[in-house]
mmCIF file of C-alpha atoms in Angstrom:
data_model
loop_
_atom_site.group_PDB
_atom_site.id
_atom_site.type_symbol
_atom_site.label_atom_id
_atom_site.label_comp_id
_atom_site.label_asym_id
_atom_site.label_seq_id
_atom_site.Cartn_x
_atom_site.Cartn_y
_atom_site.Cartn_z
ATOM 1 C CA UNK A 37 30.276 215.120 73.036
ATOM 2 C CA UNK A 38 30.692 215.705 76.623
ATOM 3 C CA UNK A 39 32.964 212.800 76.981
ATOM 4 C CA UNK A 40 35.613 214.403 74.882
ATOM 5 C CA UNK A 41 38.278 215.339 77.454
ATOM 6 C CA UNK A 42 39.873 218.266 75.600
ATOM 7 C CA UNK A 43 39.027 220.795 72.962
ATOM 8 C CA UNK A 44 41.499 219.265 70.713
ATOM 9 C CA UNK A 45 39.045 216.935 69.206
ATOM 10 C CA UNK A 46 41.022 215.847 66.134
ATOM 11 C CA UNK A 47 43.906 214.552 68.575
ATOM 12 C CA UNK A 48 41.051 212.870 70.800
ATOM 13 C CA UNK A 49 40.014 211.092 67.613
ATOM 14 C CA UNK A 50 43.430 209.494 67.376
ATOM 15 C CA UNK A 51 43.667 208.892 71.073
ATOM 16 C CA UNK A 52 40.290 207.270 71.327
ATOM 17 C CA UNK A 53 41.091 205.017 68.093
ATOM 18 C CA UNK A 54 44.618 204.034 69.709
ATOM 19 C CA UNK A 55 42.693 203.240 72.885
ATOM 20 C CA UNK A 56 40.080 201.094 71.444
ATOM 21 C CA UNK A 57 42.698 199.143 69.353
ATOM 22 C CA UNK A 58 44.775 198.621 72.516
ATOM 23 C CA UNK A 59 41.791 197.312 74.212
ATOM 24 C CA UNK A 60 40.795 194.999 71.519
ATOM 25 C CA UNK A 61 44.217 193.637 70.809
ATOM 26 C CA UNK A 62 44.428 192.215 74.406
ATOM 27 C CA UNK A 63 41.173 190.174 73.758
ATOM 28 C CA UNK A 64 41.341 186.446 72.858
ATOM 29 C CA UNK A 65 39.017 185.261 69.904
ATOM 30 C CA UNK A 66 36.963 183.446 72.752
ATOM 31 C CA UNK A 67 36.679 186.731 74.749
ATOM 32 C CA UNK A 68 35.511 188.814 71.762
ATOM 33 C CA UNK A 69 32.389 186.644 71.480
ATOM 34 C CA UNK A 70 31.369 187.896 75.009
ATOM 35 C CA UNK A 71 28.060 189.793 75.696
ATOM 36 C CA UNK A 72 27.497 191.156 79.273
ATOM 37 C CA UNK A 73 23.658 190.262 79.047
ATOM 38 C CA UNK A 74 21.203 188.575 76.882
ATOM 39 C CA UNK A 75 20.535 190.807 73.822
ATOM 40 C CA UNK A 76 23.467 192.794 74.197
ATOM 41 C CA UNK A 77 26.144 192.977 71.434
ATOM 42 C CA UNK A 78 29.239 190.846 71.693
ATOM 43 C CA UNK A 79 32.471 192.658 71.617
ATOM 44 C CA UNK A 80 32.992 191.695 67.889
ATOM 45 C CA UNK A 81 29.525 193.175 67.147
ATOM 46 C CA UNK A 82 30.455 196.438 69.263
ATOM 47 C CA UNK A 83 33.607 196.836 67.366
ATOM 48 C CA UNK A 84 31.978 196.540 63.942
ATOM 49 C CA UNK A 85 29.239 198.945 65.165
ATOM 50 C CA UNK A 86 32.048 201.455 65.805
ATOM 51 C CA UNK A 87 33.376 200.946 62.187
ATOM 52 C CA UNK A 88 29.876 201.024 60.616
ATOM 53 C CA UNK A 89 28.758 204.311 62.518
ATOM 54 C CA UNK A 90 32.267 205.968 61.718
ATOM 55 C CA UNK A 91 31.802 205.208 58.041
ATOM 56 C CA UNK A 92 28.230 206.652 58.094
ATOM 57 C CA UNK A 93 29.360 209.737 59.944
ATOM 58 C CA UNK A 94 32.416 210.069 57.430
ATOM 59 C CA UNK A 95 29.856 210.339 54.501
ATOM 60 C CA UNK A 96 27.838 212.787 56.295
ATOM 61 C CA UNK A 97 30.847 214.979 56.872
ATOM 62 C CA UNK A 98 31.885 214.644 53.388
ATOM 63 C CA UNK A 99 28.516 215.370 51.921
ATOM 64 C CA UNK A 100 28.038 218.434 54.106
ATOM 65 C CA UNK A 101 31.591 219.597 53.504
ATOM 66 C CA UNK A 102 31.089 219.470 49.821
ATOM 67 C CA UNK A 103 27.828 221.344 49.888
ATOM 68 C CA UNK A 104 25.578 218.757 49.293
ATOM 69 C CA UNK A 105 21.879 219.935 50.246
ATOM 70 C CA UNK A 106 19.987 216.621 50.160
ATOM 71 C CA UNK A 107 18.960 215.347 53.310
ATOM 72 C CA UNK A 108 21.073 212.566 54.710
ATOM 73 C CA UNK A 109 19.280 209.462 55.967
ATOM 74 C CA UNK A 110 19.616 207.864 59.445
ATOM 75 C CA UNK A 111 20.370 204.354 59.826
ATOM 76 C CA UNK A 112 19.200 201.518 62.200
ATOM 77 C CA UNK A 113 22.086 200.568 64.012
ATOM 78 C CA UNK A 114 20.301 197.405 65.508
ATOM 79 C CA UNK A 115 19.576 196.253 62.003
ATOM 80 C CA UNK A 116 23.072 196.947 60.707
ATOM 81 C CA UNK A 117 24.432 194.723 63.750
ATOM 82 C CA UNK A 118 22.047 191.918 62.965
ATOM 83 C CA UNK A 119 23.023 191.939 59.365
ATOM 84 C CA UNK A 120 26.948 192.391 60.174
ATOM 85 C CA UNK A 121 27.905 188.756 60.823
ATOM 86 C CA UNK A 122 30.560 190.063 62.886
ATOM 87 C CA UNK A 123 30.710 187.052 65.085
ATOM 88 C CA UNK A 124 31.641 185.043 61.921
ATOM 89 C CA UNK A 125 34.781 187.081 61.399
ATOM 90 C CA UNK A 126 38.062 186.933 63.020
ATOM 91 C CA UNK A 127 38.720 189.533 65.634
ATOM 92 C CA UNK A 128 42.015 190.505 63.912
ATOM 93 C CA UNK A 129 39.840 191.246 60.658
ATOM 94 C CA UNK A 130 37.614 193.335 62.567
ATOM 95 C CA UNK A 131 40.380 195.369 64.359
ATOM 96 C CA UNK A 132 42.202 195.730 61.003
ATOM 97 C CA UNK A 133 39.009 197.237 59.636
ATOM 98 C CA UNK A 134 38.400 199.674 62.519
ATOM 99 C CA UNK A 135 41.774 201.040 62.236
ATOM 100 C CA UNK A 136 41.656 201.567 58.669
ATOM 101 C CA UNK A 137 38.157 203.310 59.033
ATOM 102 C CA UNK A 138 39.697 205.468 61.977
ATOM 103 C CA UNK A 139 42.663 206.309 59.759
ATOM 104 C CA UNK A 140 40.463 207.152 56.761
ATOM 105 C CA UNK A 141 38.456 209.535 59.392
ATOM 106 C CA UNK A 142 41.561 211.179 60.479
ATOM 107 C CA UNK A 143 42.789 211.828 56.833
ATOM 108 C CA UNK A 144 39.381 213.098 55.709
ATOM 109 C CA UNK A 145 39.199 215.518 58.579
ATOM 110 C CA UNK A 146 42.812 216.634 58.291
ATOM 111 C CA UNK A 147 42.451 217.451 54.538
ATOM 112 C CA UNK A 148 39.160 219.262 54.447
ATOM 113 C CA UNK A 149 39.530 223.033 54.099
ATOM 114 C CA UNK A 150 38.665 224.423 57.820
ATOM 115 C CA UNK A 151 36.049 226.728 56.195
ATOM 116 C CA UNK A 152 34.011 223.805 55.218
ATOM 117 C CA UNK A 153 33.943 222.307 58.782
ATOM 118 C CA UNK A 154 31.322 225.050 59.378
ATOM 119 C CA UNK A 155 29.004 223.915 56.591
ATOM 120 C CA UNK A 156 25.653 222.874 57.831
ATOM 121 C CA UNK A 157 23.476 220.204 56.389
ATOM 122 C CA UNK A 158 20.696 218.011 57.400
ATOM 123 C CA UNK A 159 21.036 214.577 58.594
ATOM 124 C CA UNK A 160 18.566 212.120 60.185
ATOM 125 C CA UNK A 161 16.039 214.977 60.132
ATOM 126 C CA UNK A 162 18.398 217.454 62.024
ATOM 127 C CA UNK A 163 20.529 220.250 61.032
ATOM 128 C CA UNK A 164 24.116 219.658 61.823
ATOM 129 C CA UNK A 165 27.532 221.351 61.357
ATOM 130 C CA UNK A 166 30.091 219.119 59.673
ATOM 131 C CA UNK A 167 32.643 219.529 62.485
ATOM 132 C CA UNK A 168 30.156 218.446 65.001
ATOM 133 C CA UNK A 169 29.864 215.069 63.238
ATOM 134 C CA UNK A 170 33.516 214.811 63.557
ATOM 135 C CA UNK A 171 33.330 215.329 67.436
ATOM 136 C CA UNK A 172 30.477 212.672 67.626
ATOM 137 C CA UNK A 173 32.852 210.222 66.205
ATOM 138 C CA UNK A 174 34.934 210.818 69.146
ATOM 139 C CA UNK A 175 32.280 210.928 71.722
ATOM 140 C CA UNK A 176 30.467 207.778 70.338
ATOM 141 C CA UNK A 177 33.697 205.887 70.510
ATOM 142 C CA UNK A 178 34.323 207.038 73.962
ATOM 143 C CA UNK A 179 30.774 206.119 74.978
ATOM 144 C CA UNK A 180 31.384 202.691 73.972
ATOM 145 C CA UNK A 181 34.769 202.399 75.447
ATOM 146 C CA UNK A 182 33.219 203.393 78.730
ATOM 147 C CA UNK A 183 30.693 200.651 78.465
ATOM 148 C CA UNK A 184 33.445 197.998 77.387
ATOM 149 C CA UNK A 185 35.420 199.037 80.626
ATOM 150 C CA UNK A 186 32.356 199.063 82.796
ATOM 151 C CA UNK A 187 30.224 196.176 81.654
ATOM 152 C CA UNK A 188 32.480 193.900 79.501
ATOM 153 C CA UNK A 189 35.995 193.663 80.872
ATOM 154 C CA UNK A 190 35.152 193.138 84.513
ATOM 155 C CA UNK A 191 33.434 190.048 83.472
ATOM 156 C CA UNK A 192 36.356 188.791 81.522
ATOM 157 C CA UNK A 193 39.158 189.544 83.821
#
């Protein structure tokens, strides 16, 4: 969350989504298969990781905002990536999915009553406030954008 450049995290949610879509829209299909090292995700896998993680976070926000007291499970991001088949999909389909998932997050967060953003739930064994998960979506996205800019794009340009 330290990566979020302003206190207006809902606006940063939009900006980080737009920036991610812009970066990916400039890639060729061939470039999207690039991984900067052995065992690292391709750019396609990374993009689908962003969508997958955001969906998990959306569910956590929704459950906590609705007062669900059940403990919400964690997820194994490596296993999700291994089973995503992202590299068999077109870059355009992955980008469309990312944009729709991000729009869904924006709508969810914009339509929740502000009071429920303070609800506390348990996810992955830790207590967390619903609003914090919204901020984590932004910070997680910015973290991966930094990695793309530092480790992927210099190798492709």
